[in-house]
XYZ file of C-alpha atoms in Angstrom:
444
model
C 51.658 -287.569 -50.171
C 54.484 -286.793 -52.607
C 55.123 -283.195 -53.455
C 55.758 -282.953 -56.959
C 56.718 -279.968 -59.559
C 56.111 -279.526 -63.301
C 59.564 -280.778 -63.664
C 59.221 -283.833 -61.601
C 56.251 -284.744 -63.695
C 57.787 -284.341 -66.920
C 60.881 -286.467 -65.648
C 58.522 -289.162 -64.317
C 56.487 -289.428 -67.529
C 59.657 -290.018 -69.678
C 61.259 -292.261 -67.047
C 58.082 -294.624 -67.051
C 57.584 -294.308 -70.777
C 53.909 -292.609 -70.354
C 52.283 -292.053 -73.644
C 48.758 -291.089 -72.269
C 47.696 -289.051 -69.448
C 44.002 -289.251 -67.966
C 42.931 -285.882 -66.424
C 40.421 -287.237 -63.891
C 37.785 -285.498 -61.943
C 34.422 -286.574 -59.851
C 30.963 -285.669 -60.857
C 28.196 -284.919 -58.358
C 26.981 -288.523 -58.302
C 30.559 -289.828 -57.471
C 31.279 -291.142 -60.886
C 34.818 -290.823 -62.051
C 35.246 -288.722 -65.465
C 38.198 -288.216 -67.536
C 39.790 -286.527 -70.456
C 42.533 -288.526 -71.921
C 45.398 -286.759 -73.549
C 48.781 -287.661 -75.412
C 51.910 -286.818 -73.473
C 52.647 -284.381 -76.027
C 49.677 -282.250 -74.618
C 51.100 -282.575 -70.802
C 52.790 -279.296 -70.781
C 49.493 -277.569 -71.705
C 47.751 -279.628 -69.092
C 50.206 -278.671 -66.498
C 49.620 -275.000 -67.199
C 46.045 -275.535 -66.583
C 44.898 -274.747 -70.007
C 43.052 -278.009 -70.782
C 39.120 -277.234 -71.097
C 36.251 -279.311 -71.462
C 32.382 -279.051 -71.688
C 31.077 -278.786 -68.198
C 27.035 -279.051 -69.902
C 27.662 -282.699 -70.459
C 28.661 -283.896 -66.753
C 25.859 -284.676 -64.114
C 25.306 -281.696 -61.952
C 27.658 -279.292 -63.444
C 26.409 -276.200 -65.638
C 23.976 -275.264 -68.380
C 25.111 -275.253 -72.159
C 25.374 -271.658 -72.261
C 27.885 -271.826 -69.553
C 29.800 -274.872 -70.589
C 33.360 -274.030 -70.797
C 35.330 -275.328 -67.826
C 39.270 -275.567 -67.098
C 40.897 -278.717 -65.602
C 43.594 -277.687 -62.815
C 45.685 -280.908 -62.174
C 46.784 -281.757 -58.660
C 50.572 -282.553 -59.331
C 50.629 -284.477 -56.200
C 48.035 -286.916 -57.328
C 50.386 -288.218 -60.324
C 50.324 -291.893 -60.678
C 51.075 -294.529 -63.409
C 48.623 -297.516 -63.750
C 50.635 -300.451 -63.386
C 48.262 -302.634 -65.642
C 48.631 -300.550 -68.752
C 50.615 -301.559 -71.660
C 54.355 -301.714 -71.806
C 54.791 -300.196 -75.022
C 53.252 -297.011 -73.586
C 51.819 -296.566 -70.161
C 48.760 -294.565 -69.019
C 49.276 -292.189 -66.184
C 46.544 -290.031 -64.303
C 46.330 -286.649 -62.593
C 43.293 -285.937 -60.536
C 41.931 -282.308 -61.357
C 40.048 -279.574 -59.664
C 37.500 -277.839 -61.948
C 37.819 -274.130 -62.386
C 35.559 -271.470 -64.110
C 37.164 -269.549 -67.301
C 37.647 -266.595 -65.066
C 39.977 -268.660 -62.852
C 37.659 -269.053 -59.618
C 37.048 -272.297 -58.385
C 33.743 -274.070 -59.878
C 31.322 -274.225 -56.888
C 29.879 -277.472 -58.188
C 33.089 -279.451 -58.093
C 32.967 -281.983 -55.239
C 36.522 -281.860 -54.637
C 36.848 -277.976 -54.436
C 34.061 -278.036 -52.220
C 35.620 -280.367 -49.628
C 38.633 -278.238 -49.676
C 36.164 -275.220 -48.547
C 34.886 -277.091 -45.495
C 38.766 -277.977 -44.656
C 39.230 -274.362 -44.615
C 36.450 -273.770 -42.165
C 37.970 -276.573 -40.010
C 41.436 -274.844 -40.193
C 39.766 -271.452 -39.076
C 38.716 -273.360 -35.868
C 42.478 -274.168 -35.068
C 42.780 -277.542 -36.624
C 45.295 -278.497 -39.198
C 44.167 -281.946 -40.203
C 41.090 -284.039 -40.868
C 42.075 -287.711 -41.256
C 40.052 -290.339 -42.800
C 40.324 -294.027 -42.903
C 37.938 -295.827 -45.102
C 36.727 -299.320 -45.071
C 35.216 -300.158 -48.331
C 33.441 -303.334 -49.225
C 32.468 -304.928 -52.660
C 30.899 -307.885 -54.346
C 32.455 -310.127 -56.916
C 30.065 -311.534 -59.473
C 31.019 -313.606 -62.416
C 30.633 -312.198 -66.071
C 28.750 -313.815 -68.679
C 30.082 -315.058 -72.043
C 29.388 -311.268 -73.527
C 31.195 -309.770 -70.693
C 28.109 -308.663 -68.727
C 27.755 -309.183 -65.178
C 25.417 -311.961 -63.871
C 23.997 -312.540 -60.423
C 26.330 -315.747 -59.903
C 28.746 -315.259 -57.185
C 32.213 -316.694 -57.600
C 32.550 -318.176 -54.170
C 30.792 -319.182 -51.077
C 33.127 -317.789 -48.383
C 32.584 -316.183 -45.323
C 33.971 -313.849 -42.912
C 37.833 -314.131 -42.993
C 37.601 -317.341 -45.119
C 40.404 -319.015 -47.171
C 40.642 -320.794 -50.308
C 39.157 -323.067 -51.612
C 36.168 -321.496 -50.010
C 37.155 -318.043 -50.834
C 37.585 -318.373 -54.833
C 37.987 -314.374 -55.010
C 41.200 -314.681 -53.041
C 43.649 -314.279 -56.184
C 41.530 -311.558 -57.693
C 41.736 -309.763 -54.108
C 45.591 -310.415 -54.193
C 46.202 -309.050 -57.518
C 44.172 -306.108 -56.622
C 46.352 -305.443 -53.518
C 49.666 -305.838 -55.514
C 48.340 -303.043 -57.965
C 47.383 -300.889 -55.414
C 50.606 -301.295 -53.537
C 52.539 -300.770 -56.710
C 50.699 -297.400 -57.003
C 51.776 -296.409 -53.580
C 48.786 -297.692 -51.275
C 49.593 -298.844 -47.858
C 47.273 -301.834 -47.413
C 46.441 -302.595 -43.796
C 44.049 -305.403 -44.262
C 42.651 -307.474 -46.753
C 39.900 -310.365 -46.580
C 36.752 -312.181 -47.364
C 33.617 -310.533 -45.615
C 30.518 -312.042 -44.037
C 28.645 -312.635 -47.313
C 29.430 -315.104 -50.208
C 31.273 -312.979 -52.887
C 31.855 -310.051 -50.435
C 35.310 -308.714 -49.798
C 37.020 -305.748 -47.923
C 40.391 -303.976 -48.364
C 41.542 -301.523 -45.995
C 44.252 -298.976 -46.618
C 46.124 -296.575 -44.308
C 44.413 -293.467 -43.148
C 45.177 -290.123 -44.701
C 44.148 -286.468 -44.818
C 40.594 -286.158 -46.028
C 41.325 -284.865 -49.385
C 43.950 -287.620 -50.205
C 41.687 -290.344 -48.813
C 38.848 -289.388 -50.821
C 41.139 -289.404 -53.942
C 42.344 -292.763 -52.892
C 38.737 -294.392 -52.612
C 37.869 -293.192 -56.219
C 41.415 -294.550 -57.334
C 40.489 -297.747 -55.287
C 37.057 -298.277 -56.936
C 38.794 -298.014 -60.366
C 41.597 -300.345 -59.655
C 39.179 -302.979 -58.210
C 37.006 -302.970 -61.101
C 39.796 -302.943 -63.542
C 41.364 -305.983 -62.150
C 38.148 -307.818 -61.303
C 37.437 -307.740 -65.130
C 40.856 -309.298 -65.741
C 39.869 -312.207 -63.683
C 36.460 -312.558 -65.650
C 34.603 -310.890 -62.459
C 32.408 -308.007 -62.190
C 32.973 -305.811 -59.082
C 30.296 -303.751 -57.747
C 30.192 -301.251 -54.926
C 26.467 -301.306 -54.924
C 25.255 -301.277 -51.105
C 22.935 -304.070 -51.385
C 23.213 -306.427 -54.375
C 21.621 -309.573 -52.978
C 18.483 -310.009 -50.676
C 18.972 -312.001 -47.507
C 22.708 -311.376 -46.984
C 24.837 -308.373 -45.570
C 25.232 -305.240 -47.767
C 28.331 -303.541 -48.356
C 29.320 -300.498 -46.164
C 32.251 -298.115 -46.135
C 32.987 -297.187 -42.533
C 34.589 -294.074 -42.113
C 37.240 -293.532 -39.394
C 37.419 -289.774 -38.494
C 39.813 -287.949 -36.538
C 41.009 -284.317 -36.087
C 44.490 -283.285 -35.598
C 46.272 -280.215 -34.389
C 50.027 -279.942 -35.600
C 50.363 -283.912 -35.092
C 48.347 -283.880 -31.947
C 45.295 -285.892 -31.962
C 42.405 -283.678 -30.638
C 40.011 -286.654 -29.976
C 42.629 -288.270 -27.359
C 42.722 -287.075 -23.638
C 44.291 -289.642 -21.276
C 42.564 -288.114 -18.282
C 39.158 -288.064 -20.116
C 36.279 -290.880 -19.851
C 37.276 -293.554 -22.324
C 40.280 -291.414 -22.733
C 38.329 -289.109 -25.095
C 38.659 -285.438 -25.402
C 35.666 -282.796 -24.904
C 36.448 -282.068 -28.456
C 35.782 -285.883 -29.503
C 32.532 -285.784 -27.600
C 31.276 -282.713 -29.233
C 32.133 -284.031 -32.435
C 30.023 -287.083 -31.698
C 27.383 -284.777 -30.769
C 27.378 -283.127 -34.009
C 27.357 -286.504 -35.809
C 24.396 -287.728 -33.869
C 22.444 -284.460 -34.332
C 22.915 -284.542 -38.014
C 22.672 -288.035 -38.933
C 19.130 -288.390 -39.904
C 19.716 -285.585 -42.449
C 23.193 -286.248 -43.656
C 22.269 -289.908 -44.671
C 20.795 -288.612 -47.988
C 24.476 -287.791 -48.775
C 26.471 -290.774 -47.174
C 23.561 -293.138 -48.335
C 22.623 -291.680 -51.762
C 20.866 -294.361 -53.668
C 17.427 -296.187 -53.348
C 19.298 -299.283 -52.873
C 21.159 -297.885 -49.853
C 18.245 -298.159 -47.662
C 17.881 -301.934 -48.216
C 21.208 -302.353 -46.404
C 20.063 -300.022 -43.527
C 17.821 -302.756 -42.103
C 17.992 -304.729 -38.747
C 19.841 -308.314 -38.983
C 22.570 -307.454 -41.169
C 25.268 -305.802 -39.185
C 24.406 -302.161 -40.786
C 23.563 -299.643 -38.317
C 19.674 -298.370 -38.404
C 19.694 -296.441 -35.201
C 21.523 -293.116 -34.268
C 23.774 -293.738 -31.028
C 27.226 -294.392 -30.073
C 29.547 -296.969 -27.957
C 33.009 -297.810 -27.336
C 31.892 -301.381 -26.762
C 29.566 -302.752 -29.357
C 29.011 -302.478 -32.936
C 25.199 -302.034 -33.261
C 25.012 -298.139 -33.242
C 25.855 -295.710 -35.912
C 28.840 -294.774 -34.216
C 31.653 -296.924 -32.719
C 34.981 -295.757 -30.965
C 37.577 -298.458 -31.718
C 39.722 -299.458 -28.846
C 43.185 -297.798 -30.097
C 44.154 -294.617 -28.348
C 46.864 -291.901 -28.576
C 47.237 -291.003 -32.242
C 44.988 -293.575 -33.087
C 41.915 -292.301 -31.260
C 39.078 -291.910 -33.877
C 35.121 -291.903 -34.567
C 34.071 -294.817 -36.655
C 30.806 -293.771 -38.555
C 29.485 -296.951 -39.717
C 26.550 -296.150 -41.662
C 28.362 -294.758 -44.958
C 27.919 -296.979 -47.855
C 30.551 -297.272 -51.135
C 27.874 -295.784 -53.303
C 28.695 -292.257 -51.638
C 30.556 -289.482 -53.353
C 33.324 -289.536 -51.127
C 33.875 -285.786 -51.340
C 30.434 -285.020 -50.582
C 30.166 -287.394 -47.899
C 33.447 -286.220 -46.184
C 32.038 -282.565 -46.510
C 28.693 -283.158 -44.511
C 30.574 -285.364 -42.010
C 32.884 -282.775 -41.187
C 30.159 -280.120 -41.120
C 28.209 -282.168 -38.656
C 31.034 -282.712 -36.376
C 32.372 -279.188 -36.630
C 28.865 -277.966 -35.774
C 29.091 -279.963 -32.426
C 32.348 -278.401 -31.688
C 31.286 -274.675 -32.508
C 28.217 -275.066 -30.356
C 29.691 -277.183 -27.714
C 27.137 -279.733 -28.059
C 26.925 -282.764 -25.421
C 26.883 -286.215 -26.597
C 24.342 -288.419 -25.189
C 25.258 -291.431 -22.779
C 26.789 -294.377 -24.823
C 24.572 -297.281 -25.710
C 26.491 -300.398 -24.632
C 23.908 -302.930 -25.239
C 22.658 -304.630 -28.291
C 20.146 -302.147 -29.953
C 18.912 -304.758 -32.526
C 17.285 -306.637 -29.287
C 15.682 -303.352 -27.943
C 11.910 -302.817 -28.689
C 10.892 -299.274 -30.053
C 9.798 -298.139 -26.519
C 13.217 -299.041 -25.117
C 14.970 -297.134 -27.867
C 12.752 -294.218 -27.421
C 13.472 -294.019 -23.661
C 17.234 -294.193 -24.380
C 16.780 -291.235 -26.665
C 17.803 -293.736 -30.085
C 16.150 -292.317 -33.061
C 16.199 -294.231 -36.625
C 18.041 -293.734 -39.524
C 15.655 -292.590 -42.606
C 13.991 -295.895 -44.254
C 14.038 -294.766 -47.703
C 15.754 -292.194 -50.125
C 12.640 -290.128 -50.078
C 12.555 -289.750 -46.367
C 16.283 -289.000 -46.271
C 16.050 -286.159 -49.011
C 13.265 -284.687 -46.930
C 15.390 -284.435 -43.800
C 18.299 -283.200 -45.967
C 16.580 -280.249 -47.242
C 15.666 -279.061 -43.443
C 19.316 -278.990 -42.176
C 21.008 -275.602 -42.904
C 24.392 -276.711 -41.819
C 24.431 -279.520 -44.340
C 22.913 -277.249 -47.188
C 25.753 -274.834 -46.256
C 28.182 -277.867 -46.577
C 27.521 -278.639 -50.086
C 26.882 -274.994 -51.151
C 24.024 -273.958 -53.020
C 25.014 -275.284 -56.499
C 25.875 -278.853 -55.247
C 22.859 -278.937 -52.904
C 20.375 -277.955 -55.618
C 21.762 -280.398 -58.408
C 22.278 -283.193 -55.906
C 18.734 -282.799 -54.668
C 17.254 -282.679 -58.266
C 18.983 -285.740 -59.353
C 18.047 -287.689 -56.055
C 14.288 -286.623 -56.280
C 14.185 -287.922 -59.661
C 16.173 -291.198 -59.220
C 13.208 -291.736 -56.303
C 10.488 -290.810 -58.686
C 11.921 -293.337 -61.168
C 12.040 -296.114 -58.586
C 8.531 -295.082 -57.093
C 6.617 -295.279 -60.147
C 8.378 -298.427 -61.795
C 6.558 -301.849 -61.338
C 8.779 -304.265 -59.635
C 9.014 -308.061 -60.120
C 8.095 -308.429 -56.295
C 4.706 -306.786 -56.807
C 3.966 -309.007 -59.716
C 4.956 -312.138 -57.605
C 2.692 -311.037 -54.865
C -0.638 -309.602 -56.659
C -0.703 -311.176 -60.356
C -2.588 -314.321 -58.991
C -4.041 -312.771 -55.771
C -6.286 -309.977 -57.682
């Protein structure tokens, strides 16, 4: 990550002919918000004097305590390449502070920083995240609204002419690279219209910033191609949904704490304890890593998404996979996370779960090296494999009981997240859906 001073920001803004700056932050649901200012207000912003009304933002504060301050993180400065040549737009990602100068406890980014400090207190210096976000591309109609018409019939790793999203995907990669992303892979995914672009791992805070930036770029460039990009976990029935596999690793001063050449599978005791913590809390953190009603349409057998809590170094059906690379690349891949998740909240609960395993020296169960999808319920129970929640309601009920995860969000974020999601579930539960009319209208 670049290290910028105020003077650097003023110089870069002038060199790139920046006319506007977006001061960005993320609300509790993971939606990017921004306050756009002219470059004439940049000095005020860099002095942490820009205010906004927090009562208008989901999960923030009540109207009587609405004043909030934006504290830009100077190292997140980037110019959007696609903005007009006559005056470009740059952005700074901000933390949210109270008027008294204290960090706002309802800010997801600030909260992740808090959990990272708990990690550092245990002697670790870095928590790295390598995300693998997937998305679908749908055609826009003549009014610019998204349709359900896919723009290709491609499959896994297909090329044009089958993969008609290739040009759009290539332009997305070019824009990301111009913004400083190191792209590791870009390909068509399993389902028609589905794509994946993988970028280099980073420290958790920067990686979460990158996920938010990535989503913005993907949606912006897709629209320039007459397409709508969606990170909805399961937009279509009968095909694979979109995940965001998260490759996680802990480091201490440049040494990978998950690697032990002498250990079984070359995994350290720390790695096994971290895995044990993830397994223990998985049924409970799913409410945060898979936060929508639609998320649970993806977590079903038959579509490559994990439904069962287990781990393996050899097969891809469990929740946790250990990729083959070792040394500095030794990592734990959590495969249940979907791209609708607020990345800052998701990383907070995943890190807290793994650290709980380390703090309490939890023992990971034996790895499951056979295809769990072909095991019956009795076989799964005998192997100690439990199911992930089947609905958002079940996931929220689990989440409420887990003190470690409640503390990982803090009281403010926990209460507001729970309230918003219980309302979402109730709206879904009480709605009459087309499937019900198709099934029952003529029958009864």
